[in-house]
Coordinates of C-alpha atoms and ligand atoms in Angstrom, one line a residue:
M1 CA -33.7 13.7 -4.6
A2 CA -37.0 12.3 -3.5
N3 CA -37.7 8.7 -4.3
L4 CA -39.9 8.6 -7.4
N5 CA -42.9 6.4 -7.4
G6 CA -43.3 4.6 -10.7
A7 CA -45.7 2.0 -12.1
L8 CA -44.9 -0.6 -14.9
I9 CA -47.6 -1.4 -17.5
G10 CA -46.9 -4.7 -19.3
C11 CA -45.0 -7.5 -17.5
G12 CA -43.8 -9.5 -20.5
F13 CA -40.5 -10.7 -21.9
F14 CA -38.6 -7.4 -21.9
A15 CA -40.2 -5.8 -18.9
V16 CA -38.2 -8.1 -16.6
N17 CA -35.0 -6.2 -17.7
Q18 CA -36.7 -2.9 -16.9
M19 CA -37.7 -4.2 -13.5
H20 CA -34.1 -5.3 -12.7
A21 CA -32.8 -1.9 -13.8
W22 CA -35.3 0.0 -11.7
G23 CA -34.0 -2.1 -8.8
D24 CA -30.5 -0.7 -9.4
I25 CA -31.7 2.9 -9.4
E26 CA -31.8 4.5 -5.9
D27 CA -34.0 7.4 -6.7
A28 CA -36.9 5.5 -8.2
S29 CA -39.0 2.5 -7.3
I30 CA -41.7 0.6 -9.1
T31 CA -44.6 0.4 -6.5
A32 CA -47.4 -0.9 -8.7
I33 CA -47.6 -3.1 -11.8
C34 CA -50.2 -3.8 -14.4
D35 CA -50.7 -6.6 -17.0
R36 CA -54.0 -7.7 -18.5
D37 CA -52.6 -11.3 -18.2
P38 CA -52.9 -12.3 -14.5
E39 CA -50.2 -15.0 -14.9
R40 CA -47.6 -12.4 -16.1
L41 CA -48.7 -10.1 -13.3
R42 CA -48.2 -12.9 -10.7
I43 CA -44.8 -13.9 -12.1
V44 CA -43.3 -10.4 -12.2
G45 CA -45.1 -9.3 -9.0
D46 CA -43.6 -12.2 -7.1
Q47 CA -40.2 -12.0 -8.7
F48 CA -39.8 -8.3 -7.8
G49 CA -41.9 -8.2 -4.6
V50 CA -44.5 -5.7 -5.9
A51 CA -47.8 -6.1 -4.0
R52 CA -49.9 -3.5 -5.8
R53 CA -51.1 -5.3 -8.9
Y54 CA -53.7 -4.4 -11.6
T55 CA -55.1 -6.0 -14.7
D56 CA -56.5 -2.7 -15.9
A57 CA -54.2 0.4 -16.5
A58 CA -57.1 2.9 -16.1
A59 CA -57.9 1.4 -12.7
M60 CA -54.3 1.7 -11.7
L61 CA -53.9 5.3 -12.8
S62 CA -57.1 6.2 -10.9
A63 CA -56.0 4.5 -7.7
E64 CA -52.3 5.2 -7.5
K65 CA -50.4 8.4 -6.9
L66 CA -47.6 8.1 -9.4
D67 CA -44.5 10.2 -10.5
F68 CA -44.2 8.2 -13.8
V69 CA -45.4 5.2 -15.7
D70 CA -43.2 2.9 -17.7
I71 CA -45.1 1.3 -20.6
A72 CA -43.5 -2.0 -21.7
T73 CA -46.4 -3.5 -23.7
T74 CA -46.3 -4.3 -27.4
V75 CA -46.9 -1.5 -30.0
G76 CA -50.7 -1.8 -30.4
S77 CA -51.5 -0.5 -26.9
H78 CA -48.9 2.3 -26.8
R79 CA -51.1 5.1 -28.0
P80 CA -54.1 4.5 -25.6
L81 CA -51.8 3.9 -22.7
V82 CA -49.7 7.0 -23.3
E83 CA -52.9 9.1 -23.7
L84 CA -54.2 7.6 -20.5
A85 CA -51.1 8.6 -18.6
A86 CA -51.3 12.1 -20.1
S87 CA -54.9 12.4 -19.1
H88 CA -53.8 11.8 -15.5
R89 CA -50.8 14.2 -16.0
V90 CA -48.3 11.5 -15.2
P91 CA -44.9 11.6 -17.0
V92 CA -44.5 8.6 -19.2
I93 CA -41.9 6.2 -20.7
C94 CA -43.1 4.3 -23.8
Q95 CA -41.2 1.3 -25.3
K96 CA -40.3 1.2 -28.9
P97 CA -41.7 1.0 -31.5
F98 CA -43.3 4.2 -30.3
A99 CA -46.6 3.7 -32.3
P100 CA -48.1 1.7 -35.2
T101 CA -47.9 4.8 -37.4
L102 CA -46.2 8.2 -37.5
A103 CA -49.7 9.8 -37.2
D104 CA -50.3 8.0 -33.9
A105 CA -46.8 8.9 -32.7
K106 CA -47.4 12.6 -33.5
A107 CA -50.8 12.5 -31.6
M108 CA -49.0 10.9 -28.6
V109 CA -46.4 13.7 -28.5
T110 CA -49.2 16.3 -28.7
A111 CA -51.2 14.7 -25.9
C112 CA -48.2 14.8 -23.6
A113 CA -47.2 18.3 -24.6
D114 CA -50.8 19.5 -24.0
A115 CA -50.8 17.9 -20.6
G116 CA -47.4 19.3 -19.8
V117 CA -45.8 15.9 -19.0
P118 CA -42.5 14.6 -20.2
L119 CA -42.6 11.7 -22.6
M120 CA -39.5 9.5 -23.3
V121 CA -39.4 6.6 -25.8
H122 CA -37.4 3.7 -24.4
E123 CA -34.9 3.9 -27.4
N124 CA -32.1 2.3 -25.5
F125 CA -29.6 1.2 -28.2
R126 CA -27.8 4.5 -28.4
W127 CA -27.2 4.1 -24.6
Q128 CA -25.1 1.0 -25.1
S129 CA -21.6 1.8 -23.8
P130 CA -19.9 0.8 -27.1
I131 CA -22.1 3.2 -29.0
Q132 CA -21.5 5.9 -26.4
A133 CA -17.7 5.2 -26.9
V134 CA -18.1 5.9 -30.7
R135 CA -20.0 9.1 -29.9
A136 CA -17.2 10.2 -27.6
V137 CA -14.6 9.7 -30.3
L138 CA -16.6 11.8 -32.7
D139 CA -16.9 14.5 -30.0
S140 CA -13.2 14.5 -29.4
G141 CA -12.6 15.6 -33.0
E142 CA -10.0 12.8 -33.5
I143 CA -11.3 11.8 -37.0
G144 CA -12.5 15.3 -38.1
T145 CA -15.8 15.7 -39.8
P146 CA -17.6 12.5 -40.7
F147 CA -18.5 12.0 -44.4
F148 CA -19.5 8.3 -44.4
G149 CA -21.0 5.8 -42.0
R150 CA -22.1 2.2 -42.0
I151 CA -24.2 1.0 -39.1
S152 CA -24.7 -2.7 -39.3
F153 CA -26.7 -5.4 -37.5
R154 CA -26.5 -8.8 -39.2
S155 CA -27.4 -12.0 -37.3
G156 CA -29.0 -15.4 -37.5
Y157 CA -30.1 -15.4 -33.8
D158 CA -33.5 -16.9 -33.1
V159 CA -35.4 -13.9 -31.8
F160 CA -38.8 -15.7 -32.4
S161 CA -38.6 -18.1 -29.5
G162 CA -38.5 -15.3 -26.9
Q163 CA -40.8 -12.9 -28.9
P164 CA -43.2 -15.1 -30.9
Y165 CA -45.2 -12.0 -32.1
L166 CA -42.2 -11.0 -34.2
A167 CA -42.9 -13.9 -36.6
T168 CA -46.5 -12.9 -37.3
G169 CA -46.5 -9.2 -38.1
K170 CA -46.4 -7.9 -41.7
R171 CA -43.6 -5.6 -40.6
F172 CA -40.6 -7.1 -38.9
I173 CA -37.0 -6.1 -39.0
I174 CA -37.3 -2.4 -39.8
E175 CA -40.0 -1.8 -37.2
D176 CA -38.5 -4.0 -34.5
L177 CA -34.7 -3.8 -34.9
G178 CA -34.0 -1.3 -37.7
I179 CA -35.7 1.4 -35.7
H180 CA -32.8 1.1 -33.2
I181 CA -30.1 1.0 -35.8
L182 CA -31.6 4.0 -37.6
D183 CA -31.7 5.8 -34.3
I184 CA -28.0 5.1 -33.8
A185 CA -27.3 6.5 -37.3
R186 CA -29.1 9.7 -36.2
F187 CA -27.2 9.8 -32.9
L188 CA -23.9 9.5 -34.6
L189 CA -24.3 11.4 -37.9
G190 CA -27.3 13.7 -37.3
D191 CA -30.7 14.1 -38.8
V192 CA -31.6 12.6 -42.2
S193 CA -32.9 14.4 -45.3
S194 CA -33.6 11.5 -47.5
L195 CA -33.7 7.6 -47.5
T196 CA -33.7 4.9 -50.1
A197 CA -34.5 1.3 -49.0
R198 CA -34.6 -2.3 -50.1
T199 CA -36.0 -5.2 -48.1
A200 CA -36.3 -9.0 -48.5
R201 CA -37.8 -11.9 -46.7
I202 CA -35.4 -14.9 -46.6
N203 CA -37.0 -16.9 -43.8
P204 CA -40.2 -18.4 -45.3
A205 CA -41.7 -19.2 -41.8
I206 CA -42.2 -15.5 -40.9
A207 CA -44.7 -12.9 -42.3
G208 CA -42.5 -9.8 -42.5
E209 CA -39.2 -8.7 -44.0
D210 CA -36.0 -10.0 -42.3
V211 CA -33.5 -8.1 -44.4
A212 CA -33.3 -4.4 -44.9
T213 CA -30.7 -2.1 -46.5
M214 CA -31.1 1.7 -46.2
L215 CA -29.0 4.4 -47.8
M216 CA -29.4 7.8 -46.2
D217 CA -28.4 11.4 -46.8
H218 CA -27.8 13.3 -43.6
Q219 CA -28.4 17.0 -43.2
S220 CA -24.7 17.4 -42.4
G221 CA -23.8 16.2 -45.9
A222 CA -22.7 12.7 -44.7
T223 CA -23.9 9.6 -46.3
S224 CA -24.7 6.4 -44.4
V225 CA -25.8 2.8 -45.0
V226 CA -27.9 1.1 -42.3
D227 CA -28.1 -2.6 -43.0
C228 CA -30.0 -5.1 -40.9
S229 CA -30.5 -8.9 -41.3
Y230 CA -31.9 -11.8 -39.2
A231 CA -31.0 -14.2 -42.0
T232 CA -27.2 -14.0 -41.8
K233 CA -25.5 -17.1 -40.5
L234 CA -22.0 -16.3 -39.4
A235 CA -19.2 -18.5 -38.0
V236 CA -19.4 -16.5 -34.7
E237 CA -22.9 -15.2 -34.0
P238 CA -22.7 -11.5 -33.2
F239 CA -26.2 -10.9 -31.7
P240 CA -26.9 -8.3 -30.4
E241 CA -23.9 -6.3 -31.5
T242 CA -24.3 -3.2 -33.7
L243 CA -21.1 -2.7 -35.8
V244 CA -20.1 0.8 -36.8
E245 CA -17.8 2.2 -39.5
I246 CA -17.3 5.9 -39.7
D247 CA -14.9 7.8 -42.1
G248 CA -14.0 11.4 -41.4
N249 CA -11.7 13.8 -43.2
D250 CA -9.0 13.1 -40.6
G251 CA -9.5 9.4 -39.8
T252 CA -11.7 6.5 -39.2
I253 CA -13.7 4.7 -36.5
R254 CA -14.3 0.9 -36.6
L255 CA -16.5 -0.8 -33.9
A256 CA -15.9 -4.4 -34.8
Q257 CA -17.4 -7.7 -33.6
G258 CA -16.2 -8.5 -30.1
Y259 CA -16.6 -4.9 -29.1
R260 CA -13.2 -3.9 -30.5
L261 CA -13.0 -0.2 -31.2
T262 CA -10.2 0.9 -33.6
V263 CA -9.7 4.7 -34.1
T264 CA -7.2 6.0 -36.6
G265 CA -6.9 9.8 -36.5
R266 CA -4.9 12.9 -35.7
N267 CA -3.0 11.0 -32.9
G268 CA -2.4 7.7 -34.7
T269 CA -4.2 4.4 -34.2
T270 CA -5.6 3.1 -30.9
V271 CA -7.4 -0.2 -30.4
R272 CA -9.6 -0.6 -27.3
D273 CA -11.9 -3.2 -25.9
V274 CA -15.2 -1.4 -25.2
S275 CA -17.2 -4.5 -24.0
P276 CA -20.2 -3.6 -21.9
P277 CA -20.1 -4.6 -18.3
L278 CA -22.0 -7.8 -17.3
L279 CA -24.5 -6.5 -14.7
P280 CA -25.2 -9.0 -11.8
W281 CA -28.7 -9.7 -13.2
A282 CA -27.7 -9.7 -16.9
S283 CA -27.0 -12.7 -19.1
R284 CA -25.0 -13.1 -22.3
P285 CA -25.5 -12.3 -25.1
W286 CA -28.2 -9.8 -23.9
H287 CA -25.9 -8.0 -21.4
N288 CA -25.2 -5.2 -24.0
I289 CA -28.9 -4.4 -24.2
Q290 CA -29.5 -4.9 -20.5
E291 CA -26.8 -2.4 -19.6
S292 CA -28.4 0.2 -21.9
V293 CA -31.8 -0.3 -20.2
L294 CA -30.2 0.7 -16.9
A295 CA -28.5 3.7 -18.6
I296 CA -31.7 5.0 -20.2
Q297 CA -33.7 4.6 -17.1
K298 CA -31.1 6.5 -15.1
H299 CA -31.2 9.2 -17.7
W300 CA -35.0 9.4 -17.3
V301 CA -34.7 9.9 -13.5
G302 CA -32.1 12.6 -14.0
C303 CA -34.3 14.4 -16.5
L304 CA -37.3 14.3 -14.2
A305 CA -35.1 15.9 -11.5
S306 CA -33.6 18.5 -13.7
G307 CA -36.4 19.3 -16.1
E308 CA -34.2 18.6 -19.1
E309 CA -35.8 17.0 -22.1
P310 CA -34.8 13.3 -22.4
A311 CA -32.4 12.6 -25.3
T312 CA -35.0 10.2 -26.8
S313 CA -38.1 12.3 -26.0
G314 CA -41.3 11.6 -27.9
A315 CA -40.5 14.7 -30.1
D316 CA -37.0 13.4 -30.9
N317 CA -38.2 9.9 -31.6
L318 CA -40.6 11.2 -34.3
K319 CA -37.5 11.8 -36.4
T320 CA -36.4 8.2 -35.9
F321 CA -39.9 6.9 -36.5
A322 CA -40.1 8.9 -39.7
L323 CA -37.2 6.9 -41.0
V324 CA -39.1 3.6 -40.4
E325 CA -42.1 4.9 -42.3
A326 CA -39.8 6.2 -45.1
A327 CA -38.0 2.8 -45.3
Y328 CA -41.3 0.9 -45.7
A329 CA -42.6 3.4 -48.2
G330 CA -39.3 3.5 -50.1
A331 CA -38.9 -0.3 -50.2
A332 CA -42.4 -0.5 -51.7
S333 CA -42.0 2.3 -54.3
R334 CA -38.2 1.7 -54.9
E335 CA -37.9 5.5 -54.9
P336 CA -36.0 7.8 -52.4
V337 CA -38.2 9.3 -49.7
R338 CA -37.7 12.9 -48.4
I339 CA -37.9 12.9 -44.6
D340 CA -39.0 16.5 -44.0
S341 CA -42.2 15.9 -46.0
L342 CA -43.1 13.2 -43.4
L343 CA -42.5 15.4 -40.4
T344 CA -44.5 18.5 -41.3
Ligands
NAD1 N1 -35.7 -1.8 -26.3 C1 -35.3 -3.1 -26.5 O1 -34.2 -3.4 -26.5 C2 -36.4 -4.1 -26.6 C3 -36.2 -5.5 -26.7 C4 -37.2 -6.4 -26.8 C5 -38.5 -5.9 -26.8 N2 -38.7 -4.5 -26.8 C6 -40.1 -3.9 -26.9 O2 -40.8 -4.1 -25.7 C7 -42.2 -4.2 -26.0 C8 -42.7 -5.5 -25.3 O3 -42.1 -6.6 -25.9 P1 -42.1 -8.0 -25.2 O4 -41.3 -8.9 -26.0 O5 -41.8 -7.9 -23.7 O6 -43.7 -8.4 -25.3 P2 -44.5 -9.4 -24.5 O7 -45.7 -9.8 -25.3 O8 -43.7 -10.5 -23.9 O9 -45.1 -8.5 -23.3 C9 -46.0 -7.6 -23.4 C10 -46.9 -7.7 -22.1 O10 -47.8 -6.5 -22.1 C11 -49.1 -7.0 -21.7 N3 -50.1 -6.1 -22.3 C12 -50.4 -5.8 -23.6 N4 -51.3 -4.8 -23.7 C13 -51.6 -4.5 -22.4 C14 -52.5 -3.5 -21.9 N5 -53.3 -2.7 -22.6 N6 -52.6 -3.4 -20.5 C15 -51.8 -4.2 -19.7 N7 -51.0 -5.1 -20.2 C16 -50.9 -5.2 -21.5 C17 -49.2 -8.4 -22.3 O11 -50.2 -9.2 -21.6 C18 -47.8 -8.9 -22.1 O12 -47.6 -9.6 -20.8 C19 -42.3 -4.2 -27.5 O13 -42.8 -3.0 -27.9 C20 -40.9 -4.6 -28.0 O14 -40.6 -4.0 -29.3 C21 -37.7 -3.7 -26.7

């Protein structure tokens, strides 16, 4: 396959992981970078040896001949940047959260569809190898048909020192973290028909909610609970592990802290260590997320080569984003929210 020529927009905290991962992918290179902050541009450009640097994305799109752009800015700039890429007919990856509102996200999907360019949301959590291991057990039929799931992320980790903007937004845990866990619920149990939510703010120093509990009806008939907290102080800090419990009519799956996967099913009980590998550039405890960044970026390159729609395409991610909107609406009204009414 020809080497794809990509550009990164946004050289902040998380983009460094994306740059490391691009360095591990033979068929793609980042040949230009953009950040409106010259200091971030210098740091990332020097670290990864990228000479072509821009402080303005429109200038970069006009000057460079690109096979894709990778947008790693925070949410407020996602819609204008995706629309800019679409106007240049350049395939585009956009970090999560996809957009500030579902209406913006729908407009972004339409812009890329009209331009005929692929759009993938960098929704990487489902690409974590422990989550892929759970999916493989479901696919094997070992536990039969799932009727219940609990997808849980509870932590007391200080995410605010690396990402200070997380402390200031009116929306916090559902928009930033819950979005990943809701996507995992969809990945494992299928699309959702209705959602009930409750939220709380335990940490008085932040503006948004740091606890969220969501009860979902899946179209398959399964019920799930997605629970997230950044206010949970445990003896052994699990960040950033997502724990999974799934019950099926023939057995159970438990992905427990420490990446221990226990499957009880048609062939008895097995216990496996499904710890993610520690990539050479990764650091604990982030290595689980860092490995998934490499996996999703490899998936993108494969999709560009084959013409296949990415698993977390913009169109797919509307169905995850609708759960975020439903959770905020449902927490405010204390009523269940129907998902199909948000997607029409
Ligand atoms: N998928 C994951 O696992 C994961 C983890 C952490 C963060 N994120 C997401 O990554 C995104 C970035 O987060 P971060 O913590 O790196 O933020 P950050 O603030 O550290 O970095 C964002 C960078 O984008 C630049 N920028 C903003 N608007 C721009 C524009 N219009 N043109 C050019 N540059 C612009 C800023 O100057 C900054 O350097 C967020 O959407 C966040 O939710 C994802």
